[in-house]
Coordinates of N, CA and C and ligand atoms in Angstrom, one line a residue:
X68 N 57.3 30.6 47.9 CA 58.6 30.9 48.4 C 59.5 29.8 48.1
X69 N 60.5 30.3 47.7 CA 61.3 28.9 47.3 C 63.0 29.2 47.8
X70 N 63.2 28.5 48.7 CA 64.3 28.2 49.7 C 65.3 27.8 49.1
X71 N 65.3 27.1 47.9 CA 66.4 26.6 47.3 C 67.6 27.5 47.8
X72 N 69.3 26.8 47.6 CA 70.0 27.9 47.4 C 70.4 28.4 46.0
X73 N 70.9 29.4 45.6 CA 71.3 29.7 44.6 C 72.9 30.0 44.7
X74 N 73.5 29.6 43.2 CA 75.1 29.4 43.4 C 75.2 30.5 42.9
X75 N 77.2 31.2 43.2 CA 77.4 32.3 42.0 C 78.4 31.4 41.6
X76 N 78.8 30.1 41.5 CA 79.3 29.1 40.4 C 78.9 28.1 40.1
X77 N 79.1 27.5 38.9 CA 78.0 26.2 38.9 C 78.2 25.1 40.0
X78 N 77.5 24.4 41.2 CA 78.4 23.9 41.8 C 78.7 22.1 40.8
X79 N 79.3 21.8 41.2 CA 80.1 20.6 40.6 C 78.9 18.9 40.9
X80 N 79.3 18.6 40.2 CA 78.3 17.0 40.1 C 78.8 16.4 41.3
X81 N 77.9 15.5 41.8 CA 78.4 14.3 43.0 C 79.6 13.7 42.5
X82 N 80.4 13.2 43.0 CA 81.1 12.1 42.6 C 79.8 10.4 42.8
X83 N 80.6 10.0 42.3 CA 79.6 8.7 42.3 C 80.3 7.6 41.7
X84 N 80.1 6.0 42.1 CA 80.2 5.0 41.0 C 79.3 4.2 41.0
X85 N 79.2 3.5 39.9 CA 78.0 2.7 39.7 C 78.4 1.4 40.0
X86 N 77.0 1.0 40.7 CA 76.7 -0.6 41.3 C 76.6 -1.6 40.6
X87 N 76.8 -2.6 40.7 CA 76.9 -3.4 39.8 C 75.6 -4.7 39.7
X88 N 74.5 -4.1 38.8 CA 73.3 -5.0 38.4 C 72.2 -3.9 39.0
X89 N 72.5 -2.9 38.8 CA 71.1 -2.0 39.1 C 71.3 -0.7 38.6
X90 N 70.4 0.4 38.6 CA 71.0 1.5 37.9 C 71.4 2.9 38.5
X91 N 70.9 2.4 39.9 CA 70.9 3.7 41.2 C 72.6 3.3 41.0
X92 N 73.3 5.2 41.5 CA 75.0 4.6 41.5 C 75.1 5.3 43.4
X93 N 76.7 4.9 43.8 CA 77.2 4.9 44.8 C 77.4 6.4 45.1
X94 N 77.3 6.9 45.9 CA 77.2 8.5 45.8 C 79.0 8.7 46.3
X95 N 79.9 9.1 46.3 CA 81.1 9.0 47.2 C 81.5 10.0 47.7
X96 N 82.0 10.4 49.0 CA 82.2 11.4 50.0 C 83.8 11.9 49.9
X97 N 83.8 10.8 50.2 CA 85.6 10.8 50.8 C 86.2 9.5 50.6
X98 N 87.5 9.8 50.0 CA 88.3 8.5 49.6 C 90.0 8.5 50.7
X99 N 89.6 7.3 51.6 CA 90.8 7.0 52.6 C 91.8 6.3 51.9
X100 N 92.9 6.4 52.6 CA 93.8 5.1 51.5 C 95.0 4.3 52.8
X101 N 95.0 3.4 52.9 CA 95.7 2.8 54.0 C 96.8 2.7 53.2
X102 N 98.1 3.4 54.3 CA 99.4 3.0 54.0 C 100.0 1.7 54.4
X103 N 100.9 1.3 53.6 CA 101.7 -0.1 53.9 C 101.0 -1.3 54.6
X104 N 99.8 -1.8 53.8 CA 99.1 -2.8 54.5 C 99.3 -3.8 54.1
X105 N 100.2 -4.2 53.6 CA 101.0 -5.8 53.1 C 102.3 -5.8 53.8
X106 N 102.9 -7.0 54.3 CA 104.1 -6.9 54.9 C 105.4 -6.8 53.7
X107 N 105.2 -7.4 52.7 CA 106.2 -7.5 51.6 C 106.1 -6.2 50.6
X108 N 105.0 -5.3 50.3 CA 104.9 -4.0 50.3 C 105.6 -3.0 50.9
X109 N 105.2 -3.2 52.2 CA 105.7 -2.4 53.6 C 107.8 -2.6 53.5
X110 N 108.1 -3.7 53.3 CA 109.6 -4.1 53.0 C 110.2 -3.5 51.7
X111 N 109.5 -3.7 50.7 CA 109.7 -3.5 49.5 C 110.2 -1.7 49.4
X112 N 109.4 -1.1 50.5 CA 109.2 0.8 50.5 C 110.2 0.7 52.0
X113 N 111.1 -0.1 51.9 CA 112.5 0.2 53.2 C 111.4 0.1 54.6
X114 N 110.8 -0.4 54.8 CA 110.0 -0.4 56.3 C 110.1 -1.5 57.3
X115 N 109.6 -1.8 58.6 CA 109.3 -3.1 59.2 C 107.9 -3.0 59.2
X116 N 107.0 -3.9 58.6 CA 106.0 -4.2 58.4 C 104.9 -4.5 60.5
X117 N 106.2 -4.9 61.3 CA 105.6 -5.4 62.5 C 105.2 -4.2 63.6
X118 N 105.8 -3.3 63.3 CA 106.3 -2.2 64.4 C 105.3 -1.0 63.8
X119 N 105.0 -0.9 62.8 CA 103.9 0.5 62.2 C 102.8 0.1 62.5
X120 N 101.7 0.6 63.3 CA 100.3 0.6 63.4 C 100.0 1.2 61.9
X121 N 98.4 1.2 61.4 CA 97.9 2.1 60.0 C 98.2 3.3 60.2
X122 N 98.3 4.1 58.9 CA 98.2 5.1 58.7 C 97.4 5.5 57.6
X123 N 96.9 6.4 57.3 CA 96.4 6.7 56.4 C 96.3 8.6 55.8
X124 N 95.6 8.2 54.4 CA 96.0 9.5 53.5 C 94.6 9.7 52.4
X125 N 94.3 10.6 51.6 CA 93.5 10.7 51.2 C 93.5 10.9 50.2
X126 N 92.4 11.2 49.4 CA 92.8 11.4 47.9 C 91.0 12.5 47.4
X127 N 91.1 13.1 46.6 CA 89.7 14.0 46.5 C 88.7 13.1 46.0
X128 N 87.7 13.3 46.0 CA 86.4 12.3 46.0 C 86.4 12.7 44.1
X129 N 86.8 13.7 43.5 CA 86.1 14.1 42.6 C 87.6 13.3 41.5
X130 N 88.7 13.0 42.2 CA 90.1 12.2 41.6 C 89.5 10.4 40.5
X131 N 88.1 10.6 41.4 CA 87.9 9.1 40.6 C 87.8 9.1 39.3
X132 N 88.2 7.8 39.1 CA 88.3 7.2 37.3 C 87.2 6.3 36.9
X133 N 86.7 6.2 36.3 CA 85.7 5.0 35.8 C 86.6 3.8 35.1
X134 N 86.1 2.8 35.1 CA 86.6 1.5 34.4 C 86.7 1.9 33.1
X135 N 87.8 1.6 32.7 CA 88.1 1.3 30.8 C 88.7 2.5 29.9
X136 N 88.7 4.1 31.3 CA 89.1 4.8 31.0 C 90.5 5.1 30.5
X137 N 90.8 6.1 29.4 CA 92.1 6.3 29.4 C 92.0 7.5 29.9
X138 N 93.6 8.0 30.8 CA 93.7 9.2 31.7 C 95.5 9.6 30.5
X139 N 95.1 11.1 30.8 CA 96.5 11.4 30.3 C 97.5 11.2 31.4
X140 N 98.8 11.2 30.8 CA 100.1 10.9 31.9 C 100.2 11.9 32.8
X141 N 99.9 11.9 34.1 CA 99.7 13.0 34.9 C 101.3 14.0 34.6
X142 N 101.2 15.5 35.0 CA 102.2 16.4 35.2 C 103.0 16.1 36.5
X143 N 104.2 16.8 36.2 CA 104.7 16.8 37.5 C 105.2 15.3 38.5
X144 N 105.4 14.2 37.2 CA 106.1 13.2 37.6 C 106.9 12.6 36.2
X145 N 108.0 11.9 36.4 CA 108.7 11.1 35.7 C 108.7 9.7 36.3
X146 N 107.6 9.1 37.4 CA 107.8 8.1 38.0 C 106.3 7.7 38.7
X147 N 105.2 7.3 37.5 CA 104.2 7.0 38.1 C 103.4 5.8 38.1
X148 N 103.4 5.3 39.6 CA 103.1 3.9 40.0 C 101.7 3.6 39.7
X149 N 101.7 2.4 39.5 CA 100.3 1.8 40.2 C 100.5 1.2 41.4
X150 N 99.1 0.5 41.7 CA 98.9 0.3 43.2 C 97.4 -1.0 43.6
X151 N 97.7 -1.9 42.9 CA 96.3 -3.0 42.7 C 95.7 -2.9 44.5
X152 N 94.6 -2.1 44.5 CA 93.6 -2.3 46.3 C 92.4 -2.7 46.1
X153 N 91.9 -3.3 47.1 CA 90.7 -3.7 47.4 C 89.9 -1.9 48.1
X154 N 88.5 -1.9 47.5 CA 88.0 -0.9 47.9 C 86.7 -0.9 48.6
X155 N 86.9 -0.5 50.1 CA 85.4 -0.5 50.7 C 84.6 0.5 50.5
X156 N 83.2 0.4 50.3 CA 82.6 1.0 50.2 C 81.5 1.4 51.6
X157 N 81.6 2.3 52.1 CA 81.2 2.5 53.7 C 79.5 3.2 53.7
X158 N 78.7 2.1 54.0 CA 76.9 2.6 53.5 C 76.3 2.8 55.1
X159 N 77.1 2.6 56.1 CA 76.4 3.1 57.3 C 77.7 3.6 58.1
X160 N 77.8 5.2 58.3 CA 78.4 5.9 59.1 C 79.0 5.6 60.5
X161 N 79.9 5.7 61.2 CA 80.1 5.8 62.6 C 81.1 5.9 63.1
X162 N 81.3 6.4 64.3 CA 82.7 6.8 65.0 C 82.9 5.4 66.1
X163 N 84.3 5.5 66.5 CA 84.8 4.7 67.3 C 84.2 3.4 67.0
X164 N 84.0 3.1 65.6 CA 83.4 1.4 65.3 C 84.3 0.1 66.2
X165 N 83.4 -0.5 66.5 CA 84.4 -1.8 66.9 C 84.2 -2.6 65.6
X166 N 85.6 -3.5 65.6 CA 86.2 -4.1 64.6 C 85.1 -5.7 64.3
X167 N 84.3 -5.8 65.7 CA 83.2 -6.8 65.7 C 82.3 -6.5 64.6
X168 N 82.1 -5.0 65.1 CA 80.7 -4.6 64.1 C 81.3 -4.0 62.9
X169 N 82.0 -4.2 62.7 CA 82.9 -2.8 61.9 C 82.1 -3.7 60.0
X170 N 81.7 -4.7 59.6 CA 81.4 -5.2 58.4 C 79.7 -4.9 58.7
X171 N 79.2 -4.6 59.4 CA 78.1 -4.1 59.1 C 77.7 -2.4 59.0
X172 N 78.4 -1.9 58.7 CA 78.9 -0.5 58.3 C 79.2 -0.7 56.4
X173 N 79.5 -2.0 55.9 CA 80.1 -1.9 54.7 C 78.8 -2.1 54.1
X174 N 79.0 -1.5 52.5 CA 78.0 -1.3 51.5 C 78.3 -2.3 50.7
X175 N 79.6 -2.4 50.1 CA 80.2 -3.4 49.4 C 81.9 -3.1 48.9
X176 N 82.1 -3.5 47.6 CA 83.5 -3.5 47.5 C 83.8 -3.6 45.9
X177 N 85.1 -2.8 45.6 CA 85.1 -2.8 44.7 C 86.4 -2.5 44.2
X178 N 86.9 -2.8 43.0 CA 88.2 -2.4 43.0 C 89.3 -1.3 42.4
X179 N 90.0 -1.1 42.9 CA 90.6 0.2 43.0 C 92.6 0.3 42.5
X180 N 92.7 1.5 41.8 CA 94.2 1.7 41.7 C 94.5 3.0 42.4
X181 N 95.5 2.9 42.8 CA 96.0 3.8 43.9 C 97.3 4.9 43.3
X182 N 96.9 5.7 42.2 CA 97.9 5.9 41.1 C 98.9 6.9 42.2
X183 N 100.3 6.7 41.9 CA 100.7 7.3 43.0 C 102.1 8.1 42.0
X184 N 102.4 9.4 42.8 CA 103.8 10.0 41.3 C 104.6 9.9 42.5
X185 N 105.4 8.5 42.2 CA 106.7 8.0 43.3 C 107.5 8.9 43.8
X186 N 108.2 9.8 42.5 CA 109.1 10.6 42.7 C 108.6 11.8 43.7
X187 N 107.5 12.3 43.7 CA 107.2 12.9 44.2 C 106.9 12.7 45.8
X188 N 106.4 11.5 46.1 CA 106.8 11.1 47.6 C 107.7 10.9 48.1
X189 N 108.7 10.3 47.1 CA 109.9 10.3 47.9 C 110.5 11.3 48.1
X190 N 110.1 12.4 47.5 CA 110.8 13.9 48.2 C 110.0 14.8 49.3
X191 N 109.2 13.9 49.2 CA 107.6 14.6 50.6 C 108.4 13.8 51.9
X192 N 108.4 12.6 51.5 CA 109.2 11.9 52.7 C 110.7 12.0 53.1
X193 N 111.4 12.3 52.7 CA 112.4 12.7 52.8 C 112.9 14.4 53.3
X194 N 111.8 14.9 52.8 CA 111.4 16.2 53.5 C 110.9 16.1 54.8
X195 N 109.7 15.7 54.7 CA 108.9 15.3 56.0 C 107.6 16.2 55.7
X196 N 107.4 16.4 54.4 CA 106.1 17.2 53.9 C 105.1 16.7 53.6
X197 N 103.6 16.8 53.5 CA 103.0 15.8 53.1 C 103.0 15.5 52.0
X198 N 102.0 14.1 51.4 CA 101.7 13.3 50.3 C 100.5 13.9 49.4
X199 N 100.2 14.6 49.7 CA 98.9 14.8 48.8 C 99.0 15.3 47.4
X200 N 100.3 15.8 46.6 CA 100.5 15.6 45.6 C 101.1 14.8 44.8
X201 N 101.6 13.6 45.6 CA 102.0 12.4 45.1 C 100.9 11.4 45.3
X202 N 99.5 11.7 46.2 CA 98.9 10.9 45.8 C 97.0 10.8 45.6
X203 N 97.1 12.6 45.9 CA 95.8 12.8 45.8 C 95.6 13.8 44.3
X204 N 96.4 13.8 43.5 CA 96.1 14.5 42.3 C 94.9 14.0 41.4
X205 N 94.8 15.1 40.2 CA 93.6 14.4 39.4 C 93.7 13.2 39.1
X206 N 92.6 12.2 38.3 CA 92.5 11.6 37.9 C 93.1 10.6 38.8
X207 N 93.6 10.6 40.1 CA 94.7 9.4 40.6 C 93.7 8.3 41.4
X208 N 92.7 7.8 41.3 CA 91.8 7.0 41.7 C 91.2 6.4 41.1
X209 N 91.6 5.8 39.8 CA 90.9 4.8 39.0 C 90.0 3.9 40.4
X210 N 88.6 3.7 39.9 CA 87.9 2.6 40.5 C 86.8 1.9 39.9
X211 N 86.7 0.9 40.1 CA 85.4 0.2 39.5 C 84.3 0.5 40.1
X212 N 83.0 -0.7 39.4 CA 81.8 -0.4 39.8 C 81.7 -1.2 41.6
X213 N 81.0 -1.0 41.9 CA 80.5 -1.5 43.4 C 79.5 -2.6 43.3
X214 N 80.5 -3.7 44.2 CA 79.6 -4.7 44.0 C 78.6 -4.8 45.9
X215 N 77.6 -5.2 46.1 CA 77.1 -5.1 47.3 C 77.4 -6.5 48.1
X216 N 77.6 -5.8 48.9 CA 78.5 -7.2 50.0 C 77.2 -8.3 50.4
X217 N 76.2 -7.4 49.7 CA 74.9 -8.6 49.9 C 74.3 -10.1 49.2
X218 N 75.9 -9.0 47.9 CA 75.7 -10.3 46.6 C 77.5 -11.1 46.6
X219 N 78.3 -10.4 47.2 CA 79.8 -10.6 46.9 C 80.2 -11.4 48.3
X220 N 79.2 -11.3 49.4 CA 79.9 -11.4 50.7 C 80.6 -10.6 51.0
X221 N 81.6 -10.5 52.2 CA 82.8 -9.9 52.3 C 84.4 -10.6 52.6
X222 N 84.8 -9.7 51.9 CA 86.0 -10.7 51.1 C 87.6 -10.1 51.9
X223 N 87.7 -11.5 52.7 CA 88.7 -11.6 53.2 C 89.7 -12.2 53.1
X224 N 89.6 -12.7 51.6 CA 90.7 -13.4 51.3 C 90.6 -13.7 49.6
X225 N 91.1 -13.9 48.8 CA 90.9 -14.2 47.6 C 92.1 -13.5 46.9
X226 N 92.3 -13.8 45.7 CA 93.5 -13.3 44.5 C 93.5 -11.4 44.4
X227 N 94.6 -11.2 44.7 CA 94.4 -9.8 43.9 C 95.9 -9.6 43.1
X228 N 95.7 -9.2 41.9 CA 96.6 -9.2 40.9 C 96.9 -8.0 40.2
X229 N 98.0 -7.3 39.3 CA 98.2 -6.5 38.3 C 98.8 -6.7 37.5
X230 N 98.3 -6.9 36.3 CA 99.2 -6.7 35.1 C 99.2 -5.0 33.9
X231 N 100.1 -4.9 33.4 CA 100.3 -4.0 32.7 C 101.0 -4.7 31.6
X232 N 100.0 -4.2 30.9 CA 100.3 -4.7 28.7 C 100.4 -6.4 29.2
X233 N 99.5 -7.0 30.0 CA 99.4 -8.7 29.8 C 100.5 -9.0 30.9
X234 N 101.2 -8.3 30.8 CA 102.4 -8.7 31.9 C 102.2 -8.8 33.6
X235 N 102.3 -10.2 34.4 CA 101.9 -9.6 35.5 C 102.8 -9.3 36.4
X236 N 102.8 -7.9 37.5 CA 103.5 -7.2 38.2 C 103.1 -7.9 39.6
X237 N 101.5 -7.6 40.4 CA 101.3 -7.9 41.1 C 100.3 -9.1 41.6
X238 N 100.9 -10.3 42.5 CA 100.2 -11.5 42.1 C 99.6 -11.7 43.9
X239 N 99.3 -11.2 44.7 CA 98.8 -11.9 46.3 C 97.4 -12.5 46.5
X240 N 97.2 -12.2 47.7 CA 96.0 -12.7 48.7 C 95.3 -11.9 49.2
X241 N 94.4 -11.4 49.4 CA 93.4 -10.5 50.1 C 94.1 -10.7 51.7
X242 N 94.4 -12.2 52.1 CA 94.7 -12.5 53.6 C 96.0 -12.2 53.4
X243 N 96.4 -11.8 52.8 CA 97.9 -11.1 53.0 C 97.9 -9.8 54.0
X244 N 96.9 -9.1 54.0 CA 96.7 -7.8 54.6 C 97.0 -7.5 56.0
X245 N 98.3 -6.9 56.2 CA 98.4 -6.9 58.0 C 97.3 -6.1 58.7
X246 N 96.5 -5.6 58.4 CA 95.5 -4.7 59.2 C 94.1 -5.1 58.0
X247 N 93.1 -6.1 59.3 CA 92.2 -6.5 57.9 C 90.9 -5.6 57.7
X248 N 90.1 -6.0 56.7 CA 89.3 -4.9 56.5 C 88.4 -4.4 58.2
X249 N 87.8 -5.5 59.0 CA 87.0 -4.6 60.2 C 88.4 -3.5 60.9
X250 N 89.6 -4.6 60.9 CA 90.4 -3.2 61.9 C 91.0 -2.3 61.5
X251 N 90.4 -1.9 59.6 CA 91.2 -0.9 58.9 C 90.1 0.3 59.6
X252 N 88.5 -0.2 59.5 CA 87.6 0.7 59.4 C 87.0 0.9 60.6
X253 N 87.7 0.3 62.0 CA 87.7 0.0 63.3 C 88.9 1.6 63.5
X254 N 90.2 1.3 62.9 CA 91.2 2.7 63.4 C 90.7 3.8 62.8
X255 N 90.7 3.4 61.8 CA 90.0 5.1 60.6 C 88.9 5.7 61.6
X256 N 87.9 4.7 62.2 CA 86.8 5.4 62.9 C 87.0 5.7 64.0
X257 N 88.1 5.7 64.4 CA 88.7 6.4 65.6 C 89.5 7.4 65.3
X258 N 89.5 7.6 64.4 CA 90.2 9.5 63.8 C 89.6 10.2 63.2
X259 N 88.6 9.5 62.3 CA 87.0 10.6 62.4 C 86.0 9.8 61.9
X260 N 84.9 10.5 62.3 CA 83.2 9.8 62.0 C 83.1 9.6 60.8
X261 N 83.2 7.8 60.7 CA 82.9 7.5 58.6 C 81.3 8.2 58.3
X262 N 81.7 8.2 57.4 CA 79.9 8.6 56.8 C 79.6 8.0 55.6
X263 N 78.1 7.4 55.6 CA 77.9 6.9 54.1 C 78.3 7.3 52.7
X264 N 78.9 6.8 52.3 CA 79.3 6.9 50.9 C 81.2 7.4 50.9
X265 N 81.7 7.0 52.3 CA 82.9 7.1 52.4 C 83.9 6.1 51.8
X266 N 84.8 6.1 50.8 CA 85.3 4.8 50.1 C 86.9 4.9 51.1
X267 N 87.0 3.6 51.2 CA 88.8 3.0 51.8 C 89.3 2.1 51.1
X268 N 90.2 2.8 50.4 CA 91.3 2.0 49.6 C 92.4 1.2 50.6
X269 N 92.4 0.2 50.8 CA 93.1 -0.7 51.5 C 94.8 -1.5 51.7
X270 N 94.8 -0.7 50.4 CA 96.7 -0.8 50.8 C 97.0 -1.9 49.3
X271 N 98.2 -2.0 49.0 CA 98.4 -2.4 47.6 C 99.6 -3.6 48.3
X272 N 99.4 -4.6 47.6 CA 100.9 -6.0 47.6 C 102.2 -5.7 47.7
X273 N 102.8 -6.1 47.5 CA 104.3 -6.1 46.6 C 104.0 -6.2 45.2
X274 N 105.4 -5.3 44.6 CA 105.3 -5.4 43.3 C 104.7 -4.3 42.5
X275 N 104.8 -3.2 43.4 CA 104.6 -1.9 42.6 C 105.6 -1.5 41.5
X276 N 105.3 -1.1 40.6 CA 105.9 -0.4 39.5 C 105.3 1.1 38.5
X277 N 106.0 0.7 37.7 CA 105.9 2.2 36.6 C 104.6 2.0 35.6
X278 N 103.9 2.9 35.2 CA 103.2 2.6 34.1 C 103.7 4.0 33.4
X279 N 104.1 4.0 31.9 CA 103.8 4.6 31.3 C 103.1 5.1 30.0
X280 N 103.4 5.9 28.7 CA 102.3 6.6 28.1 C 102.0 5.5 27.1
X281 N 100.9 4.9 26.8 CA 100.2 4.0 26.1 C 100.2 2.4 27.1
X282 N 100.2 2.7 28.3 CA 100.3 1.3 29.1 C 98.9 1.2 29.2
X283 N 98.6 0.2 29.0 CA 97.1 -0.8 30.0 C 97.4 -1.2 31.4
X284 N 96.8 -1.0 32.3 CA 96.9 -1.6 33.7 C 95.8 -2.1 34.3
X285 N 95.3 -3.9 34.0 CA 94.6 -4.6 34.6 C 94.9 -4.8 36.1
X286 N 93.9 -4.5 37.0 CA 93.5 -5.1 38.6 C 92.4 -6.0 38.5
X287 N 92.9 -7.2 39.3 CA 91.8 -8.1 39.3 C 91.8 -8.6 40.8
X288 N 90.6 -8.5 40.5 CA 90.0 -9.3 42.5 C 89.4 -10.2 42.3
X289 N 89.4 -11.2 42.6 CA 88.6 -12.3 42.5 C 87.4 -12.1 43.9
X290 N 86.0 -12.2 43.9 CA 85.3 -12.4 43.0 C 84.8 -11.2 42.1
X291 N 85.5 -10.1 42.1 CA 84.8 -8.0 41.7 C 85.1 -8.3 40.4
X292 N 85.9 -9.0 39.5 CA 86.2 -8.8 38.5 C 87.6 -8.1 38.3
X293 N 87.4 -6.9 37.2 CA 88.2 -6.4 36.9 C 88.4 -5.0 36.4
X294 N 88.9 -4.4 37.2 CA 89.8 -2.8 36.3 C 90.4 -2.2 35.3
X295 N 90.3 -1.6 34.6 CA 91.3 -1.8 33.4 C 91.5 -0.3 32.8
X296 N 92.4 0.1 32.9 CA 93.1 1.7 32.8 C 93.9 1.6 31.5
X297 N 93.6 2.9 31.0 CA 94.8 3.3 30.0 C 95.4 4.3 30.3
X298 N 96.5 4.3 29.8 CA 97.8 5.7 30.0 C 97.7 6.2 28.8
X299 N 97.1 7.7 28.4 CA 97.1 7.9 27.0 C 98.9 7.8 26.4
X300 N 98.6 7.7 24.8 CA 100.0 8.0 24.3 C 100.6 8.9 24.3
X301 N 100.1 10.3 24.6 CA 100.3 11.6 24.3 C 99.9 12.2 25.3
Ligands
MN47 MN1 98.2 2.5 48.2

């Protein structure tokens, strides 16, 4: 007797990224995305950086991009950002984490673009509708491979950068971050139960801008390396 289920569609592959120095890959669940977690970001988008506790937003697990990829220029924008983040990768599950324990919950880290169609939020916000097609569409989740916080540490501070075509847009600090990684994954786990293979995108610098059709868009983290996206020409 065989229990298996059987589909009446094909069902769809895991999402997953691959680890970096082994060949097993990261299985991925769900992708969180912390809003305005830089104070000069937070300014930059008309805000007070002091007075907003996190917020967050999501994006579909199946949206990810692999390193080196080219993506076509998404539909349904004339205004599409990048967004240089640091990305946790969450290997042990839990609710209500405290911010003590909250780094022994991480798997590792890796890096991430936060592709976002501007125009499009600014009419969600200004409406007062949600974001999810300004920021959970296809392809909108370029991310790298996963490094394990066993080999990288965890990284609370270090360079994070963007350039587009050599040019650099975004130049900060990891410790720039007003909400740091235990009390991003300390609040998140108080609005619902993380679970392994849950990824959190951490919020992007100052210095967001446009990429368009034939652009390159390097993210670099020091010590993860590097991201590197193409915007087809066509
Ligand atoms: Mn973002």
């Amino acid at each position: 007797m065989n229990d298996a289920p059987t589909w009446v569609i094909d069902p769809l592959p895991q999402p997953s990224l691959p680890v970096v120095g082994e060949s097993g890959r990261f299985p991925v669940r769900r992708i969180f995305c912390v809003g305005r977690n830089y104070a000069a970001h937070a300014r930059e988008m008309g805000h007070d950086p002091d007075r907003e506790p996190p917020f967050f937003f999501t994006k579909p697990a199946d949206a990810l991009v692999p390193d080196g990829a080219t993506i076509p220029f998404p539909p349904a924008t004339k205004n599409l950002h990048f967004e240089a983040e640091l990305v946790v990768a969450i290997g042990d599950g839990g609710a209500d984490i405290d911010a003590d324990q909250a780094l022994d919950h991480v798997f590792g880290y890796a890096i991430g673009n936060d592709l976002t169609r501007r125009d499009v939020q600014a009419a969600a916000k200004k409406l007062g509708r949600p974001w999810d097609m300004a920021k959970g569409f296809d392809r909108s989740a370029p991310c790298g491979p996963v490094h394990r916080s066993a080999d990288v540490g965890h990284l609370s501070h270090g360079k994070i950068a963007l350039s587009v075509n050599g040019v650099v847009q975004q130049d900060a600090d990891l410790a720039d971050m007003i909400w740091s990684v235990p009390e991003v994954i300390s609040h998140l786990s108080s609005l619902v139960e993380l679970r392994p293979g849950d990824l959190i995108m951490t919020g992007t610098p100052a210095g967001v801008g446009a990429l368009g059709r034939g652009d390159s868009c390097v993210v670099e983290i020091v010590p993860l390396g590097r991201l590197i996206t193409h915007i087809a020409v066509s």
